[in-house]
Short mmCIF file of C-alpha atoms in Angstrom, two decimals:
data_model
loop_
_atom_site.label_atom_id
_atom_site.label_comp_id
_atom_site.label_asym_id
_atom_site.label_seq_id
_atom_site.Cartn_x
_atom_site.Cartn_y
_atom_site.Cartn_z
CA PRO C 1 0.32 30.27 -0.71
CA LYS C 2 0.38 31.75 2.75
CA LEU C 3 2.51 34.83 3.22
CA ILE C 4 4.11 36.51 6.18
CA LYS C 5 6.11 39.50 5.00
CA ILE C 6 8.48 40.80 7.64
CA ASN C 7 10.38 43.96 6.78
CA GLN C 8 13.71 45.10 8.23
CA LEU C 9 14.29 45.65 11.94
CA CYS C 10 11.31 43.62 13.12
CA ARG C 11 11.34 42.62 16.80
CA ILE C 12 9.03 39.94 18.17
CA GLY C 13 8.95 39.61 21.96
CA ALA C 14 9.58 36.38 23.86
CA PHE C 15 6.80 33.77 23.82
CA SER C 16 4.89 35.64 21.09
CA VAL C 17 3.30 33.91 18.11
CA VAL C 18 2.64 35.09 14.55
CA ARG C 19 0.40 32.71 12.58
CA CYS C 20 -0.70 33.01 8.96
CA TYR C 21 -3.68 30.83 8.07
CA THR C 22 -5.06 32.40 4.90
CA LYS C 23 -3.64 33.45 1.56
CA ASP C 24 -4.18 37.17 2.15
CA GLY C 25 -1.22 37.16 4.49
CA ILE C 26 0.37 39.24 7.20
CA VAL C 27 2.59 42.26 6.54
CA LEU C 28 4.75 43.68 9.32
CA GLY C 29 6.29 47.04 8.42
CA LYS C 30 9.88 48.09 8.95
CA ASN C 31 10.98 48.83 12.51
CA PHE C 32 7.98 46.94 13.94
CA SER C 33 8.07 45.88 17.57
CA LEU C 34 5.73 43.40 19.28
CA GLY C 35 5.83 42.89 23.04
CA ALA C 36 6.23 39.55 24.77
CA TYR C 37 3.37 37.05 25.14
CA SER C 38 1.46 38.42 22.16
CA SER C 39 -0.53 36.65 19.43
CA LEU C 40 -1.00 37.86 15.86
CA SER C 41 -2.88 35.85 13.24
CA ASN C 42 -4.99 36.36 10.17
CA GLY C 43 -7.61 33.77 11.04
CA PHE C 44 -8.46 30.84 13.24
CA ASN C 45 -7.67 28.07 10.80
CA VAL C 46 -7.50 27.22 7.11
CA PHE C 47 -11.33 27.21 6.92
CA SER C 48 -11.79 30.71 8.36
CA SER C 49 -12.72 33.81 6.39
CA PRO C 50 -9.94 35.36 4.31
CA GLY C 51 -8.38 37.84 6.68
CA SER C 52 -5.37 40.05 6.33
CA LEU C 53 -3.23 41.88 8.83
CA VAL C 54 -1.21 44.88 7.64
CA ILE C 55 0.90 46.81 10.12
CA GLY C 56 2.74 49.93 8.91
CA ASP C 57 6.27 51.12 9.51
CA ASP C 58 7.56 52.25 12.91
CA VAL C 59 4.72 50.67 14.91
CA GLY C 60 5.22 49.48 18.48
CA ILE C 61 2.73 47.22 20.26
CA GLY C 62 3.11 46.38 23.95
CA GLU C 63 3.03 43.03 25.71
CA TYR C 64 0.06 40.62 25.74
CA ALA C 65 -1.50 41.91 22.50
CA TYR C 66 -4.12 39.79 20.72
CA ILE C 67 -5.08 40.36 17.09
CA CYS C 68 -6.99 37.67 15.21
CA ALA C 69 -7.64 39.17 11.79
CA VAL C 70 -10.38 36.97 10.35
CA ALA C 71 -11.31 40.16 8.43
CA PRO C 72 -8.92 42.90 7.30
CA VAL C 73 -7.09 44.66 10.12
CA THR C 74 -4.77 47.59 9.43
CA ILE C 75 -2.59 49.60 11.79
CA GLY C 76 -1.07 52.72 10.25
CA SER C 77 2.56 53.74 10.42
CA ASP C 78 3.99 55.56 13.44
CA THR C 79 1.32 54.24 15.80
CA ILE C 80 2.16 53.31 19.38
CA VAL C 81 0.10 50.84 21.38
CA GLY C 82 0.13 49.99 25.09
CA GLN C 83 -0.08 46.56 26.67
CA TYR C 84 -3.06 44.21 26.31
CA LEU C 85 -4.36 45.44 22.94
CA SER C 86 -7.31 43.31 21.84
CA VAL C 87 -8.63 43.37 18.24
CA HIS C 88 -11.73 41.36 17.23
CA PRO C 89 -12.84 41.99 13.62
CA GLN C 90 -15.75 39.56 13.77
CA ASN C 91 -19.16 39.60 15.38
CA HIS C 92 -21.70 36.79 15.91
CA HIS C 93 -25.31 37.02 14.77
CA PHE C 94 -27.77 36.13 17.54
CA GLN C 95 -31.20 37.48 16.56
CA ASP C 96 -32.91 34.10 15.97
CA LYS C 97 -33.83 32.77 19.44
CA SER C 98 -34.92 29.43 17.95
CA SER C 99 -31.41 28.72 16.67
CA LEU C 100 -28.11 28.26 18.48
CA ILE C 101 -26.00 31.41 18.38
CA ARG C 102 -23.03 29.45 17.08
CA HIS C 103 -25.12 28.37 14.06
CA GLN C 104 -26.28 31.87 13.08
CA GLY C 105 -23.12 32.99 11.36
CA THR C 106 -20.90 36.01 11.71
CA SER C 107 -20.11 39.34 10.15
CA GLU C 108 -16.57 40.38 9.39
CA LEU C 109 -16.24 44.10 8.70
CA GLY C 110 -12.65 44.56 9.83
CA VAL C 111 -10.82 47.09 11.99
CA ASN C 112 -8.74 50.08 10.93
CA ILE C 113 -6.36 52.08 13.11
CA GLY C 114 -4.95 55.16 11.37
CA ALA C 115 -1.37 56.37 11.23
CA ASN C 116 0.25 58.34 14.05
CA CYS C 117 -2.18 57.16 16.74
CA TRP C 118 -1.59 56.54 20.41
CA ILE C 119 -3.58 53.57 21.69
CA GLY C 120 -3.52 53.23 25.47
CA SER C 121 -3.24 50.09 27.53
CA LYS C 122 -6.09 47.54 27.59
CA VAL C 123 -7.95 48.95 24.58
CA THR C 124 -10.37 46.70 22.70
CA PHE C 125 -11.39 47.18 19.06
CA LEU C 126 -14.56 45.40 17.94
CA ASP C 127 -15.73 44.50 14.43
CA GLY C 128 -16.38 47.49 12.17
CA SER C 129 -14.52 49.98 14.35
CA SER C 130 -11.89 52.45 13.25
CA VAL C 131 -9.97 55.49 14.43
CA GLY C 132 -8.61 58.15 12.10
CA ALA C 133 -5.02 59.24 11.82
CA GLY C 134 -3.58 61.28 14.66
CA SER C 135 -6.12 60.07 17.21
CA VAL C 136 -5.60 59.10 20.85
CA VAL C 137 -7.53 56.22 22.44
CA ALA C 138 -7.54 56.31 26.24
CA ALA C 139 -6.60 53.27 28.29
CA GLY C 140 -9.41 50.78 28.79
CA ALA C 141 -11.56 52.09 25.92
CA VAL C 142 -13.82 49.75 23.96
CA VAL C 143 -13.99 51.01 20.37
CA THR C 144 -17.23 49.92 18.68
CA LYS C 145 -17.66 52.36 15.77
CA ALA C 146 -15.80 54.68 13.39
CA PHE C 147 -14.10 57.84 14.65
CA PRO C 148 -12.59 60.71 12.62
CA GLU C 149 -8.99 61.90 12.56
CA ASN C 150 -7.34 63.82 15.38
CA VAL C 151 -9.77 63.08 18.19
CA ILE C 152 -9.31 61.84 21.73
CA ILE C 153 -11.71 59.03 22.61
CA ALA C 154 -12.38 57.13 25.83
CA GLY C 155 -14.94 54.96 27.57
CA ASN C 156 -17.03 51.84 27.11
CA PRO C 157 -18.33 52.26 24.52
CA ALA C 158 -15.78 54.83 23.39
CA LYS C 159 -16.91 58.36 22.59
CA VAL C 160 -15.16 61.55 21.52
CA LEU C 161 -13.92 63.61 24.46
CA ARG C 162 -12.44 66.39 22.35
CA GLU C 163 -10.37 67.18 19.29
CA ARG C 164 -6.58 67.20 19.45
#
């Protein structure tokens, strides 16, 4: 069975879509807010990898967000996110030049955003990336790896600027 668990005081902006394709489900915490024109899903279709999307309590995500959780994606409680968030917990293999890239498979490591984070506008999280609790991610950053708690990161690829 497919599951979308929506807790109390959940607000989904106009023209947004929440799609659950796999049995691992989607959990939206209490007092969750999603901006208009956003798309949340836990996979591409019923044949995709078993993904899950878990968003904690008191999380706000701005307009035009895109999260396709073909692998586990978590966003901790009390996190605020600007417009145009982009989360891609999948990466294509491409090492074999004699084979089409689309035939070489993918890896799905997931993405984790800790609690009490501030994620700026137009931030992209790629497969295997994470930020620890209490961190700040500057607008326009591309997060490609794991970062500890309580740091400020920025850039493409993102790097630590300093501790909070």
